[in-house]
Short mmCIF file of C-alpha atoms in Angstrom, two decimals:
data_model
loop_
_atom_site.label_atom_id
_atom_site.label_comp_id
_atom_site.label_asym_id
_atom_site.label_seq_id
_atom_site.Cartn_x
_atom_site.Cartn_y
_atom_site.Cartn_z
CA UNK A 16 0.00 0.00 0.00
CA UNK A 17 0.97 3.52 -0.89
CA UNK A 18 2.19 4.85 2.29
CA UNK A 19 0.67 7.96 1.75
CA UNK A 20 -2.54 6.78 1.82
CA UNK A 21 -3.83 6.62 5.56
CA UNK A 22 -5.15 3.49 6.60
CA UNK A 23 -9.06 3.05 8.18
CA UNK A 24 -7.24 2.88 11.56
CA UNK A 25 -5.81 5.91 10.58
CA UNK A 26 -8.92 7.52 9.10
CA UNK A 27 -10.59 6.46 12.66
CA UNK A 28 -7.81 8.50 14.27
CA UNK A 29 -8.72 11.68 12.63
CA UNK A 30 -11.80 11.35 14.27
CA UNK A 31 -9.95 13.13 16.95
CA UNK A 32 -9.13 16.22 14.80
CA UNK A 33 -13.53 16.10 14.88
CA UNK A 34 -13.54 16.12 19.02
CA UNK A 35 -11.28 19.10 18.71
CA UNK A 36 -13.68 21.07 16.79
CA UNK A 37 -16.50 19.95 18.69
CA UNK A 38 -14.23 21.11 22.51
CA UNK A 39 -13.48 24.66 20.47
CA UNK A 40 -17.39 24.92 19.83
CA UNK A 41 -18.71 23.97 23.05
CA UNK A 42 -16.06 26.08 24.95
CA UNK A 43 -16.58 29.06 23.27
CA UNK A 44 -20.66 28.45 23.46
CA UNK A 45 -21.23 28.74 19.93
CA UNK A 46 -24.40 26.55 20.09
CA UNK A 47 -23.16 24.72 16.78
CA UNK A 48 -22.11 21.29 18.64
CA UNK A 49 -24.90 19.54 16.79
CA UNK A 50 -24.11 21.06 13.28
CA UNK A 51 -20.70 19.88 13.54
CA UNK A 52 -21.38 16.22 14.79
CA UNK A 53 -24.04 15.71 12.15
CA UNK A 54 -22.10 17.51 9.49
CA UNK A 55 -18.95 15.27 9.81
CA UNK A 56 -21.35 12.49 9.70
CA UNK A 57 -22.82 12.90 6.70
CA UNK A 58 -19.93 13.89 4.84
CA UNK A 59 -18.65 10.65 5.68
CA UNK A 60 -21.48 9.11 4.75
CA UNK A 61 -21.71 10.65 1.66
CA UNK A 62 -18.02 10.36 0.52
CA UNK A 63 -18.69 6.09 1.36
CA UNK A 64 -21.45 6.38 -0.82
CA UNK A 65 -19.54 8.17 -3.70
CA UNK A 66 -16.57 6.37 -3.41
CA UNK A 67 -18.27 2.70 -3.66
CA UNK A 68 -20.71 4.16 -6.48
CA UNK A 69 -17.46 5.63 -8.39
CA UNK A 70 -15.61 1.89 -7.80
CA UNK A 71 -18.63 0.78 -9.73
CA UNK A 72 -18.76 3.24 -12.04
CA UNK A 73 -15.21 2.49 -13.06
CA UNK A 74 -15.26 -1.44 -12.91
CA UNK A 75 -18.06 -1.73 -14.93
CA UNK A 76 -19.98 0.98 -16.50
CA UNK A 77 -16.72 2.31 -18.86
CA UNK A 78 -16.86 5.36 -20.86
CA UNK A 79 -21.10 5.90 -21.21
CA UNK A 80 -21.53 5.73 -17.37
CA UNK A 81 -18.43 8.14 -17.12
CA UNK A 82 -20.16 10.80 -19.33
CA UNK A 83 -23.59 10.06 -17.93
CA UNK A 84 -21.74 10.76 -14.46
CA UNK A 85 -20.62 14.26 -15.89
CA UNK A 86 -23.96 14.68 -17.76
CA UNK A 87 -25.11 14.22 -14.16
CA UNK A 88 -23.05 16.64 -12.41
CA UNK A 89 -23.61 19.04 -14.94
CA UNK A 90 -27.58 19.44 -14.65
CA UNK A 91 -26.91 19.50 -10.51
CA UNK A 92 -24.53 22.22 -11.12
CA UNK A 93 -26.76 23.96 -13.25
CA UNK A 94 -29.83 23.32 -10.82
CA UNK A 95 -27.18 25.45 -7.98
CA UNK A 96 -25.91 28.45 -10.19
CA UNK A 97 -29.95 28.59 -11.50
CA UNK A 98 -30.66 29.61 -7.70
CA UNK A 99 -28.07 32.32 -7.81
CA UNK A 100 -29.76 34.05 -10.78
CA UNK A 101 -33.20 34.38 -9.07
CA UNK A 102 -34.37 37.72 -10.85
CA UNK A 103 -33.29 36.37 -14.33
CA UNK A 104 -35.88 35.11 -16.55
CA UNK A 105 -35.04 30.88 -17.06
CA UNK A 106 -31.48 31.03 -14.81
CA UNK A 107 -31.75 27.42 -14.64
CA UNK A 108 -31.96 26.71 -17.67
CA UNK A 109 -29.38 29.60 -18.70
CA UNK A 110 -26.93 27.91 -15.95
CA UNK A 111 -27.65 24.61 -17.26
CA UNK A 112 -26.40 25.35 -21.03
CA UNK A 113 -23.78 27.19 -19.81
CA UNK A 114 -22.22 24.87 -17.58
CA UNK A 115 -22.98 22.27 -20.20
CA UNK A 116 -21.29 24.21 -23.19
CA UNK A 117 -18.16 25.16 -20.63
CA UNK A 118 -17.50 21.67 -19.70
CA UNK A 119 -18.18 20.10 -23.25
CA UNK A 120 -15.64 22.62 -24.53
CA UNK A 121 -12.86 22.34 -21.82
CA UNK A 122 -12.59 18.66 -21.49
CA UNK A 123 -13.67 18.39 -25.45
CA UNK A 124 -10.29 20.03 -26.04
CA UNK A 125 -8.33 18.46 -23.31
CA UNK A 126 -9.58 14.77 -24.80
CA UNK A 127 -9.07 15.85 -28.23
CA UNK A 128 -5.81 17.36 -27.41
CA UNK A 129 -4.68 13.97 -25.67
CA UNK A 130 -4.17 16.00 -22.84
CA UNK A 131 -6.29 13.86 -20.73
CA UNK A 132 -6.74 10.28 -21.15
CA UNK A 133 -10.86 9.63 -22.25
CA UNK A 134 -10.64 6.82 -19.32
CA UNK A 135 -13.44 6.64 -16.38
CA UNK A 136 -10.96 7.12 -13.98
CA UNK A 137 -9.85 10.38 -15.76
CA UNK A 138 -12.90 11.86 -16.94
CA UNK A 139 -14.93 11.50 -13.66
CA UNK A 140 -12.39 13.45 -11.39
CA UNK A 141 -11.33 15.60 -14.34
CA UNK A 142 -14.96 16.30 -15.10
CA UNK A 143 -15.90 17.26 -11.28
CA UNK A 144 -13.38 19.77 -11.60
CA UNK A 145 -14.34 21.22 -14.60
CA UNK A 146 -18.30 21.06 -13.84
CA UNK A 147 -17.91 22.33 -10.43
CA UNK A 148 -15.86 25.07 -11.60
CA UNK A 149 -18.33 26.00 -14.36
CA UNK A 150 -21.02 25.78 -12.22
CA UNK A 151 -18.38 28.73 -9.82
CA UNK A 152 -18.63 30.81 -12.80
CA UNK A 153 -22.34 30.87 -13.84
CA UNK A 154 -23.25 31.32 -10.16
CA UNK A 155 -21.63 34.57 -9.71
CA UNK A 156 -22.05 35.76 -13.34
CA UNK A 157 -25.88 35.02 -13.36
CA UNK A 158 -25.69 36.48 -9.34
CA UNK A 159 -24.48 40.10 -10.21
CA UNK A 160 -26.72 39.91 -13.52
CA UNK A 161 -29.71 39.42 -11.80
CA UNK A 162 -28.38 42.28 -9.03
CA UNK A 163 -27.03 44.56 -12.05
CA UNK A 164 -30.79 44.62 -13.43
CA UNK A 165 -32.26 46.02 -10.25
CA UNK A 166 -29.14 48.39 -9.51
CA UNK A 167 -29.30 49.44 -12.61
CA UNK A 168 -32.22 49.62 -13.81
CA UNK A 169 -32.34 53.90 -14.53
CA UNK A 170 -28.63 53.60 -16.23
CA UNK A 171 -30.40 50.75 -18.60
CA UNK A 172 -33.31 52.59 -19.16
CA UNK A 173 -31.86 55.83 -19.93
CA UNK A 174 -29.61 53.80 -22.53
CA UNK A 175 -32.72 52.40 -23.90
CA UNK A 176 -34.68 55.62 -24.12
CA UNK A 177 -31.42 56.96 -26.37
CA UNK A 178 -32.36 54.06 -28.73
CA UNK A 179 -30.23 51.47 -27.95
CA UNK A 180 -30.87 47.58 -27.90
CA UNK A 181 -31.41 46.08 -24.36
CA UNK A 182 -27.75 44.17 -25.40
CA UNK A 183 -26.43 47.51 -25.73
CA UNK A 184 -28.25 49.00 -22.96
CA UNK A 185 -26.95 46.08 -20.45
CA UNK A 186 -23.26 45.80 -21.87
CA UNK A 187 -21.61 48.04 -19.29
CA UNK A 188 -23.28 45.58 -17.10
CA UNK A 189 -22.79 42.92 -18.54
CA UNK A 190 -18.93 43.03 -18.42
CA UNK A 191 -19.12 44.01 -14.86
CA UNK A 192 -20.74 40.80 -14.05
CA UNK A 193 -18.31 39.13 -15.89
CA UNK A 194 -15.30 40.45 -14.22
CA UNK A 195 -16.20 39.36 -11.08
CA UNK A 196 -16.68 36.24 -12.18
CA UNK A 197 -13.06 35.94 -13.31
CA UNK A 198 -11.28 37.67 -11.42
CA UNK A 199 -11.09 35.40 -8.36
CA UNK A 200 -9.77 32.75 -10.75
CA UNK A 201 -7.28 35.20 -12.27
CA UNK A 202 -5.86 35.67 -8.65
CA UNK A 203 -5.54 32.16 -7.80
CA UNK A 204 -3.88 31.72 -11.16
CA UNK A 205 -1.75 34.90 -9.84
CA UNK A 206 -0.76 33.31 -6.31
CA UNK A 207 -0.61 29.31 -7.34
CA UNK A 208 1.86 27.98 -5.36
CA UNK A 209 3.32 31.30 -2.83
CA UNK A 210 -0.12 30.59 -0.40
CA UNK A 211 -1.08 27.28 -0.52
CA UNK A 212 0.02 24.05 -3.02
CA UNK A 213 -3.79 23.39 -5.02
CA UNK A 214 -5.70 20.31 -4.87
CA UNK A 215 -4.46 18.39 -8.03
CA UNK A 216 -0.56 19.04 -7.28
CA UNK A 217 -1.29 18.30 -3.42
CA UNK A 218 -3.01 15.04 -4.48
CA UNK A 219 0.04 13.77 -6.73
CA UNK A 220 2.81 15.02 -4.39
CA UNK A 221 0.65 12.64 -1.56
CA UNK A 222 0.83 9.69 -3.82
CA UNK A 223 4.47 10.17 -3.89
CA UNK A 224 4.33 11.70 -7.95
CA UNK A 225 7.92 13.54 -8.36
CA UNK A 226 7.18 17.42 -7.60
CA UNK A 227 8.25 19.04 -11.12
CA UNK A 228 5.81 15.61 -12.63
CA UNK A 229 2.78 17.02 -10.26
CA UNK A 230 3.25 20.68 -11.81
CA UNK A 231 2.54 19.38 -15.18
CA UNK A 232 -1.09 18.21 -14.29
CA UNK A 233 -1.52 21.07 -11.80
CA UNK A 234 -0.74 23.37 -15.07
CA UNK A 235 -3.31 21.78 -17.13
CA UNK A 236 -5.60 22.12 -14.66
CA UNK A 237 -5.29 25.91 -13.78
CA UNK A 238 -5.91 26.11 -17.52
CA UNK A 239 -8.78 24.08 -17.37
CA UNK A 240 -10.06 25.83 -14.80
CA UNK A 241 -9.95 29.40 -16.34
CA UNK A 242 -11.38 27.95 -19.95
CA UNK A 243 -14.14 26.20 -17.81
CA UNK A 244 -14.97 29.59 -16.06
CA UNK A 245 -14.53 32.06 -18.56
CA UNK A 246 -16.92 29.85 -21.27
CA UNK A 247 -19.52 29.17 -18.77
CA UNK A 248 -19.95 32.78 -17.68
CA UNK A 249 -19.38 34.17 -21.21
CA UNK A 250 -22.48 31.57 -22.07
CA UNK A 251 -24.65 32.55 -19.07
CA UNK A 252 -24.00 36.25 -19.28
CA UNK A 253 -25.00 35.75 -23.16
CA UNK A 254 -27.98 34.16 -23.03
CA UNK A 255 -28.88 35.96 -19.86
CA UNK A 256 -29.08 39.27 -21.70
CA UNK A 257 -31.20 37.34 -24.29
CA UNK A 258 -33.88 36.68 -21.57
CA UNK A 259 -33.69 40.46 -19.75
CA UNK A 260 -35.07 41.92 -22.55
CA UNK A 261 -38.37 41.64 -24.00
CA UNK A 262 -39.49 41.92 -28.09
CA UNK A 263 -39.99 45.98 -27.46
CA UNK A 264 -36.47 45.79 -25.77
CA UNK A 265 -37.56 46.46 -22.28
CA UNK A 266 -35.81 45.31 -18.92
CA UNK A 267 -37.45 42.36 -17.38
CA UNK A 268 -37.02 40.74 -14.54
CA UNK A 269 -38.35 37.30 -12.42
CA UNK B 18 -48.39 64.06 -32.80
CA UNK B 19 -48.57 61.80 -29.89
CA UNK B 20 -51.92 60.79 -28.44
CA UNK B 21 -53.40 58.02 -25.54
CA UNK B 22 -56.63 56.60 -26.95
CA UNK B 23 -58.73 54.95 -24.08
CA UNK B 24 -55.48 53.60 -22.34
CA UNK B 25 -55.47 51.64 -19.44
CA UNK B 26 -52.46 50.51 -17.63
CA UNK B 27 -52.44 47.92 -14.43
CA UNK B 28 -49.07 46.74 -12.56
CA UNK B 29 -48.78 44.11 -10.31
CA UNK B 30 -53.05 43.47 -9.99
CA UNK B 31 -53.29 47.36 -9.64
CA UNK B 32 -54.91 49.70 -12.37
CA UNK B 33 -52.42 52.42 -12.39
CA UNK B 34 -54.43 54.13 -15.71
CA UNK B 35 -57.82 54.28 -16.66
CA UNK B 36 -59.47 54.93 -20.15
CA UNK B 37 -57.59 57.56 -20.71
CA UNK B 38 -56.57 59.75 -23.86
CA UNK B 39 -55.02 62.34 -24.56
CA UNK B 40 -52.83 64.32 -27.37
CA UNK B 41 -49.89 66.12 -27.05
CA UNK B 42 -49.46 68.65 -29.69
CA UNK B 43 -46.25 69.24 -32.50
CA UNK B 44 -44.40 72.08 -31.52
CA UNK B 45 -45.71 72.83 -27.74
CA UNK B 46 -44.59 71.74 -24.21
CA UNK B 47 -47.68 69.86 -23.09
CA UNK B 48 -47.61 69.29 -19.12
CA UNK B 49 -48.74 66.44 -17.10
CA UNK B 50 -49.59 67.36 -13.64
CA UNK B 51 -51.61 65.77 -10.74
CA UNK B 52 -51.37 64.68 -7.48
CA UNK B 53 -48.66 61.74 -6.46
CA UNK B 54 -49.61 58.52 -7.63
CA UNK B 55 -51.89 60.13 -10.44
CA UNK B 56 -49.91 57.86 -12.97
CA UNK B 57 -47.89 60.69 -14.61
CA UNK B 58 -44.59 58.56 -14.53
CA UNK B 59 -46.10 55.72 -15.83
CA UNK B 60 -48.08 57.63 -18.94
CA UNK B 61 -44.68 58.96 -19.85
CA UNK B 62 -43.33 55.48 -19.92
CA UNK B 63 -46.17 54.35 -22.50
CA UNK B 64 -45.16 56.97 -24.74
CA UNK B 65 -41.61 56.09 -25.12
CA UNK B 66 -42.43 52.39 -25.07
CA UNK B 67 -40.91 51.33 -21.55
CA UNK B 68 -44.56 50.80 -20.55
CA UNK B 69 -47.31 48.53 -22.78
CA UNK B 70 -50.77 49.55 -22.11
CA UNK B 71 -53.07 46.43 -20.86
CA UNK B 72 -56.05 47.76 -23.46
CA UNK B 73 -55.96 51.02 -25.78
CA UNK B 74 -52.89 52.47 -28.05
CA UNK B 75 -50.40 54.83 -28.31
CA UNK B 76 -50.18 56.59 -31.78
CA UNK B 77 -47.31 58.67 -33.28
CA UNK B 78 -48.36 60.18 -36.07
CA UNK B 79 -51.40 58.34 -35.93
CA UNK B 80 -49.98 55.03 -36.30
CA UNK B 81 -49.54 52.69 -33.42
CA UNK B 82 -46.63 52.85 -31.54
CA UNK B 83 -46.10 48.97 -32.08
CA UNK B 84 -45.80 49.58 -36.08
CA UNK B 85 -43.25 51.48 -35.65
CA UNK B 86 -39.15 49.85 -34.78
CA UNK B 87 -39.02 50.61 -31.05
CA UNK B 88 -35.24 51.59 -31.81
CA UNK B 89 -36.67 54.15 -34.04
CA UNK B 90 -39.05 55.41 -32.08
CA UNK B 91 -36.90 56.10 -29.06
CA UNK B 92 -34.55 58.14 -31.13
CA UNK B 93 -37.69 59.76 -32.19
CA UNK B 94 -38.98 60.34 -28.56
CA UNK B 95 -36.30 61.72 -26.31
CA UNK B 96 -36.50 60.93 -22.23
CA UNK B 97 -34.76 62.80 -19.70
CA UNK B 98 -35.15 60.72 -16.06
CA UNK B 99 -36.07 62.50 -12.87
CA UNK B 100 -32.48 62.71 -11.02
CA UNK B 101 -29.42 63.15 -13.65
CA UNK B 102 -28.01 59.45 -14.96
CA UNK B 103 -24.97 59.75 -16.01
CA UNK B 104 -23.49 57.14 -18.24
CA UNK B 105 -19.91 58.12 -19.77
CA UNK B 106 -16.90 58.82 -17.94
CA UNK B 107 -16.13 62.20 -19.59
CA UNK B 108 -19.25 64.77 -21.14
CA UNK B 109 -17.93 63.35 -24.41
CA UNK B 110 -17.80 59.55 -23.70
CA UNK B 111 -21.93 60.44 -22.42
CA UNK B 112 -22.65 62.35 -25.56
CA UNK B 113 -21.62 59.76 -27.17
CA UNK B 114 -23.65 57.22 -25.66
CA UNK B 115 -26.66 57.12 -28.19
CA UNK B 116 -24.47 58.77 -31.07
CA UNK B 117 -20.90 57.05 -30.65
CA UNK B 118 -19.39 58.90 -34.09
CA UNK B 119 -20.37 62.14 -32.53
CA UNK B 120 -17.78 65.21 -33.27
CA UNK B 121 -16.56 67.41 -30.57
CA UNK B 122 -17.89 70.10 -32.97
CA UNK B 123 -21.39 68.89 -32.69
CA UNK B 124 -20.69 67.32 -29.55
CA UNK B 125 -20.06 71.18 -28.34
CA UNK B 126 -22.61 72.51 -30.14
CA UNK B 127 -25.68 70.14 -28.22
CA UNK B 128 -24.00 71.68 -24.87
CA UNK B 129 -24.68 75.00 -26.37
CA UNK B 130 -28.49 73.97 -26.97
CA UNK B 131 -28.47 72.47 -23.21
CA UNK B 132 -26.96 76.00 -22.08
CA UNK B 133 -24.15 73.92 -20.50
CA UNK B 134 -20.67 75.46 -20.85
CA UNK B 135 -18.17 72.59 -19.47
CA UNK B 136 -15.29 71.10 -21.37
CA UNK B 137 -15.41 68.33 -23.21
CA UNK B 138 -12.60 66.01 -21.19
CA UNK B 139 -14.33 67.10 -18.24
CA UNK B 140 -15.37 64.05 -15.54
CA UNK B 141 -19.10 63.96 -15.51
CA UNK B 142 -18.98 62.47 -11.50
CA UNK B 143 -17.68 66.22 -10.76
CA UNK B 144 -20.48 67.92 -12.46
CA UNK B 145 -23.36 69.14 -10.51
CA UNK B 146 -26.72 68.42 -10.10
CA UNK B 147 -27.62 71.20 -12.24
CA UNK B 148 -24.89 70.23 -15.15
CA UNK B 149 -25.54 66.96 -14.92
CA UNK B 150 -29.58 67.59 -15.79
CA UNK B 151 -28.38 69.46 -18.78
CA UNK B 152 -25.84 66.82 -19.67
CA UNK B 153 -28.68 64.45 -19.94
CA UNK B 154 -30.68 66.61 -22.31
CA UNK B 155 -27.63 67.51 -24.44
CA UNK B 156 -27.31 63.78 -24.67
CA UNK B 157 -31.25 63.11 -25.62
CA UNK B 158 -31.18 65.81 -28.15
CA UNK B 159 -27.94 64.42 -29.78
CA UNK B 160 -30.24 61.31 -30.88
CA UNK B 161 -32.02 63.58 -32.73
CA UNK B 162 -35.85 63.49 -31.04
CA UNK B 163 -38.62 65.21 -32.21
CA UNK B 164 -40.13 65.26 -28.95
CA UNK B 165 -38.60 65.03 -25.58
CA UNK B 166 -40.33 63.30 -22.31
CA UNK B 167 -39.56 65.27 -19.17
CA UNK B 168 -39.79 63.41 -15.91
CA UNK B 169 -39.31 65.98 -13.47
CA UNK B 170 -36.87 67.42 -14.88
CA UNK B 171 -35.87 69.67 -11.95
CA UNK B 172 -37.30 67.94 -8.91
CA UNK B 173 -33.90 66.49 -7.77
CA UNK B 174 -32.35 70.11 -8.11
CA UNK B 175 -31.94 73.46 -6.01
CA UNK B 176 -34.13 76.60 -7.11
CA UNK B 177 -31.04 77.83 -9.15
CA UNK B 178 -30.42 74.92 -11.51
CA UNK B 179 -34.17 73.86 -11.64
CA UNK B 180 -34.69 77.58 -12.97
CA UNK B 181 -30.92 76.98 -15.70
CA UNK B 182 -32.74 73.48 -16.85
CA UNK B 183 -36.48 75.47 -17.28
CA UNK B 184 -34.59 78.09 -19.23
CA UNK B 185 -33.12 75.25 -21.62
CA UNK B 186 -36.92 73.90 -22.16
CA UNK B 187 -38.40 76.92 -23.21
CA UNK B 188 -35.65 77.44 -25.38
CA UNK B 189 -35.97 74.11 -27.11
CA UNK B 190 -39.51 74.52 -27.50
CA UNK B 191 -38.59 77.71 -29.08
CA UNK B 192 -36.83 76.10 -31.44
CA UNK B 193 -39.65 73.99 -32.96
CA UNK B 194 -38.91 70.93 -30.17
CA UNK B 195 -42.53 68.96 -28.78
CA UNK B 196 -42.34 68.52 -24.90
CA UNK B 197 -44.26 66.38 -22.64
CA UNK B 198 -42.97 67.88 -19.31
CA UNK B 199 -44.53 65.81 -16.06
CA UNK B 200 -44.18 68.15 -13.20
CA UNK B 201 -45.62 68.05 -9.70
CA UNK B 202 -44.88 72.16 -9.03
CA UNK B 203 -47.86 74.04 -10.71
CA UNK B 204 -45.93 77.03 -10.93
CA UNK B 205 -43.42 75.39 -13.51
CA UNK B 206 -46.24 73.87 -15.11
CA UNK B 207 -47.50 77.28 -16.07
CA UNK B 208 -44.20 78.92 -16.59
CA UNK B 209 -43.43 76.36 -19.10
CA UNK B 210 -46.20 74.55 -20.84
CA UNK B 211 -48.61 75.75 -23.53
CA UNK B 212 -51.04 72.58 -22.63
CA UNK B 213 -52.03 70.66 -19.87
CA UNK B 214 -53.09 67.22 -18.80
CA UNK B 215 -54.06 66.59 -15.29
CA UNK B 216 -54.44 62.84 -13.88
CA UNK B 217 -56.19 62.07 -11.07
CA UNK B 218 -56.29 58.31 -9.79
CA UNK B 219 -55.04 57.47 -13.11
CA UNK B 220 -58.12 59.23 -15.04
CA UNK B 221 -57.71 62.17 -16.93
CA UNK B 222 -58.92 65.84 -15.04
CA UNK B 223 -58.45 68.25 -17.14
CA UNK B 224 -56.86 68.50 -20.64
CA UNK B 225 -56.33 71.57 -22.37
CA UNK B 226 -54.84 75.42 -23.22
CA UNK B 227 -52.47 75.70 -19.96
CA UNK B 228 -53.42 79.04 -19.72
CA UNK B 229 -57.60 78.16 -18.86
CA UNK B 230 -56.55 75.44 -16.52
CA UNK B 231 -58.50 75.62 -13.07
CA UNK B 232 -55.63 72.93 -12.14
CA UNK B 233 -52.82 75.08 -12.70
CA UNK B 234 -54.59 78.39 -11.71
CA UNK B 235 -55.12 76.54 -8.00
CA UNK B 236 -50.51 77.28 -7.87
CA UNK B 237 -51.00 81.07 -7.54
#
């Protein structure tokens, strides 16, 4: 066995790290003993669950249940940014494509670039990444859309009123959405490395990968990351404009 | 040249406008006035096609506002909003906004019109109240409009720069410009408009010459 892989006696151990929370919480009185018992609980629970479902998945469903795993992930991700975007006319359905056209194109290129082997084992873990990181990006994109069309509603209208087209109108708005959707990955692009080592590299350096081996995946993943993001929330804010607006080019909302 | 026929409006299960028509005249600054909550707001609205009446039409020209491009017709029908929106960085960069190939010749010249003497370079979040007002109708007239919508123009402005914007109206109008101006003070309603419509619960008052309105004579 890998010895950087802790055993179940060892996973039983870091129950401990569990009690510690739990003495922290009850000595400062923060009335949250129960959330963190049942919390910890369940995410053991769940990750049993996923973990016995994925050695499944990967003995015997091959490459259809892999992409009916992402196709899976995708529609719960787009079911979560959709809730963001309350105020936006069909967000779950704008979230939905959008995570669905970001993760089709990143790991579309990354498989058809060789990149990333089109294995089970690959595309499931690769695929969470992307997905969840798609779903990032629509959430806050469709978030400050839906916040951008109350806020500012005059500046729209007063673009309108000069005869513009509600894309028009919005695109000021539109771009400021945008940026905050991208900028958070832009600065952990910016500080990779000087804060904290990121998931992917951490992962490989644990299974005992050589360090300047684990920088190669971490690289393609940073990259996957920003493609994922920026094409999600470069869908959402798209087709999000498309639904603000009626025929007469007026600002509607949900 | 613009006219309500039998136009009723209702938001959110509420009947905000009721039956009513009315024409506002080429060439003369028509007021709205009423009480809050009359529906003056929302009858400007209708007639630059922000609003859609639930029964009834707008004509321009006697056609219905619906026939027409609503790009077109908003070029056509100029708004100016209640408080100043600015929406460029600069006064050029907001000229610009509805006319983005605009010259600083003609961009200059629309200040002139608006009676607004500030360079062009100039930072529109250090302009005041006043200037700003009169940046926004230098910037509706730069679309071109044959008639400009007026939604309290001066209401978010001190006594001095309500009375620089009034003097900008009446010159317009002067000029062969249509306004609809929607005013709450009855003393600017009669210093500035030839006509008048007066809403009450969203039913039309009064309508006619400003200077035989009972309304309006009720400000003295």
């Amino acid at each position: 066995m890998n010895p950087a892989v802790p055993s179940w006696w060892g996973v039983a151990a870091s129950v401990a790290l569990v009690g510690v929370t739990v003495a922290v919480v009850v000595r400062e009185q923060l009335g949250l003993t129960r959330e963190v018992v049942l919390a910890c609980a369940r995410a053991i629970v769940q990750l049993v669950a996923v973990g016995a479902l994925l050695g499944v998945l990967f003995d015997n469903a091959g490459l259809p249940g892999a992409l009916a795993w992402v196709i899976a992930m995708v529609v719960i991700g787009g079911r979560v940014a959709g809730r963001r975007g309350a105020g936006v006319p069909g967000a779950t359905w704008i979230a939905t494509v959008a995570v669905a056209v970001g993760t089709a194109t990143t790991l579309g290129l990354l498989v058809a670039a060789q990149v990333v082997d089109a294995h089970p084992r690959v595309l499931v873990p690769v695929g969470g990444m992307v997905v969840s990181s798609a779903t990032r990006g629509a959430s806050v994109v469709l978030l400050r859309m839906a916040e951008e069309a109350v806020s500012g509603r005059r500046q729209v209208e007063a673009r309108l009123a000069l005869g513009l087209t509600g894309a028009a109108a919005f695109a000021p708005h539109r771009r400021s959405a945008l940026r905050a959707a991208l900028v958070t990955d832009i600065d952990a692009v910016k500080t990779v490395g000087l804060i904290s080592l990121p998931g992917a590299m951490t992962g490989l350096l644990l299974a005992g990968v050589d360090p300047l081996t684990a920088i190669r995946y971490q690289v393609v993943v940073m990259w996957m990351i920003l493609g994922a993001v920026a094409v999600s929330t470069a869908v959402a804010a798209r087709l999000a404009v498309s639904r603000l607006f009626d025929d007469a080019e007026r600002l509607v909302t949900a | 040249m613009l006219a309500l026929e039998d136009v009723t409006v209702v938001r959110d299960g509420t009947t905000v406008l009721s039956g009513v028509s009315a024409s506002f005249q080429a060439g003369r600054c028509t007021a709205v006035a009423g009480p809050s909550g009359a529906g003056k707001s929302t009858l400007l609205r209708l007639l630059d096609r922000l609003l859609e009446p639930a029964s009834g039409q707008v004509l321009f020209h006697g056609r219905p506002l619906p026939s027409y491009d609503v790009l077109e017709v908003r070029r056509r029908v100029g708004l100016v909003q209640q408080a100043p929106v600015v929406l460029g960085v600069t006064v050029l960069a907001d000229l610009r906004t509805g006319r983005p190939h605009l010259s600083p010749d003609e961009a200059l010249a629309l200040l002139s019109r608006a009676g607004l003497e500030v360079d062009l370079d100039r930072t529109t979040a250090d302009l005041s109240g006043g200037e700003a007002q009169r940046l926004c109708l230098a910037r509706a007239l730069a679309v071109g409009p044959e008639v400009l919508l007026l939604d309290e123009p001066t209401s978010a402005l001190d006594a001095l720069a309500a009375q620089s914007v009034e003097r900008v109206v009446r010159s317009l109008v002067a000029e062969g410009l249509s306004a609809v101006l929607v005013s709450h003070d009855l003393r600017q309603a009669r210093r500035l408009a030839d006509d008048v419509v007066v809403l009450a619960h969203g039913r039309v008052v009064e309508a006619g010459p400003a200077s035989e309105s009972d309304y309006l004579a009720g400000a003295s």
